[in-house]
Amino acid sequence: MNIEQILDRFRHIAVIGISDKPERASNSVSKYLIHAGYTIYPVNPGLKEIFGITCYPSLPAAAERHPGTIEIVNIFRQPDEVDEIVSEAVEIGAKVIWMQLGIINEDAAEKARKAGLDVIQNRCIAVEHKQLFG
């Protein structure tokens, strides 16, 4: 599936590594996604809520609260942390792994693809959405 199809078809996005600091990309990208009509599931063990939305300590915790809902796992973490996130994404039945700008992990990407997930690396989901639908 290409980026346009992914962004058109899937509307539920877990944001791994969301920050409550407005200057952080994870914060502004998440705000953009909400305004674009997506439902986000913030994941950061240090936050209780953000933008009035419950924040979850982990992807499995978010998936437990919203079973079968999370389609895209949008990652704002270091590349060496992606492998574990991919394992969790496969386990919860996600459809897409999206690694934000600057995040590339070929081994994790291959693992996700082998499990049937689409993979986007080193791209900003908000920038891609703006270019396609903005």
XYZ file of C-alpha atoms in Angstrom:
134
model
C 0.000 0.000 0.000
C 1.372 3.449 -0.804
C 1.394 6.470 1.517
C -1.744 8.019 0.031
C -3.678 4.769 0.464
C -2.425 4.350 4.027
C -3.414 7.877 5.050
C -6.775 7.618 3.313
C -7.723 4.193 4.651
C -6.438 4.114 8.228
C -7.714 6.653 10.771
C -6.475 5.352 14.165
C -2.879 6.150 15.072
C -0.827 5.288 18.143
C 1.817 7.978 18.663
C 4.801 6.370 20.389
C 6.972 8.890 22.220
C 4.539 11.803 22.189
C 5.762 14.849 24.100
C 3.842 17.519 25.970
C 6.485 20.064 24.923
C 5.013 22.211 22.109
C 8.409 22.590 20.414
C 8.725 18.835 19.874
C 7.732 17.363 16.525
C 5.683 14.625 18.189
C 3.513 17.315 19.773
C 2.873 19.392 16.649
C 2.460 16.357 14.396
C -0.107 14.869 16.790
C -2.044 18.150 16.897
C -2.016 18.202 13.102
C -3.327 14.625 12.922
C -6.171 15.403 15.321
C -7.176 18.462 13.276
C -6.991 16.356 10.101
C -9.609 14.016 11.569
C -7.493 11.140 12.834
C -7.921 9.535 16.237
C -4.661 9.346 18.143
C -3.668 7.103 21.028
C -0.779 8.865 22.794
C 1.918 6.612 24.280
C 4.385 7.993 26.820
C 4.867 6.442 30.268
C 5.641 9.872 31.748
C 2.325 11.498 30.824
C -1.214 10.924 32.104
C -2.905 12.890 29.317
C -2.226 15.250 26.444
C -4.688 17.443 24.522
C -7.360 16.110 26.885
C -6.707 12.542 25.687
C -5.606 9.722 27.997
C -1.932 8.904 27.502
C -0.898 5.258 27.796
C 2.335 3.910 29.280
C 2.852 1.466 26.394
C 1.435 0.362 23.058
C 0.015 -2.854 24.574
C -1.766 -0.768 27.246
C -3.342 1.437 24.567
C -4.370 -1.627 22.560
C -5.856 -3.295 25.636
C -8.071 -0.236 26.191
C -8.956 -0.005 22.465
C -8.802 -3.598 21.169
C -8.529 -4.012 17.414
C -8.569 -0.243 16.846
C -4.962 0.893 16.350
C -4.012 0.733 12.680
C -0.895 2.909 12.342
C 1.933 2.909 14.878
C 3.691 6.254 14.443
C 7.129 6.133 16.085
C 9.013 9.076 17.613
C 11.738 7.020 19.342
C 15.379 6.214 18.688
C 16.036 3.643 15.919
C 17.373 1.095 18.435
C 13.969 1.119 20.202
C 11.952 0.362 17.066
C 12.415 -3.434 17.095
C 10.498 -3.870 20.356
C 7.770 -1.488 19.156
C 7.413 -3.500 15.942
C 6.998 -6.694 17.985
C 4.234 -5.033 20.003
C 2.603 -3.637 16.843
C 2.523 -7.104 15.285
C 1.055 -8.529 18.487
C -1.790 -5.991 18.615
C -2.669 -6.399 14.930
C -1.538 -3.000 13.648
C -1.418 -2.532 9.877
C 1.357 0.054 9.449
C 4.668 0.968 11.080
C 5.506 4.626 10.465
C 8.977 5.807 11.509
C 9.195 9.598 11.595
C 11.919 11.732 10.000
C 15.390 10.581 10.964
C 14.237 7.143 12.104
C 15.439 4.164 10.085
C 15.772 0.579 11.291
C 16.015 -1.867 8.386
C 15.952 -4.992 10.584
C 12.773 -3.878 12.346
C 11.248 -2.818 9.020
C 11.930 -6.255 7.533
C 10.439 -7.934 10.605
C 7.292 -5.802 10.217
C 7.025 -6.556 6.492
C 7.410 -10.289 7.107
C 4.503 -10.020 9.571
C 2.374 -8.359 6.868
C 2.615 -4.718 7.946
C 3.299 -1.835 5.612
C 6.383 0.160 6.594
C 7.239 3.817 6.094
C 10.651 5.055 7.280
C 12.254 8.483 7.608
C 9.118 10.442 6.648
C 6.890 12.837 8.560
C 3.267 11.706 8.550
C 2.017 15.318 8.800
C 4.167 16.526 5.889
C 3.034 13.601 3.750
C -0.617 14.239 4.627
C -0.332 17.972 3.844
C 1.261 17.252 0.459
C -1.401 14.705 -0.479
C -4.568 16.105 1.063
C -3.691 19.606 2.294
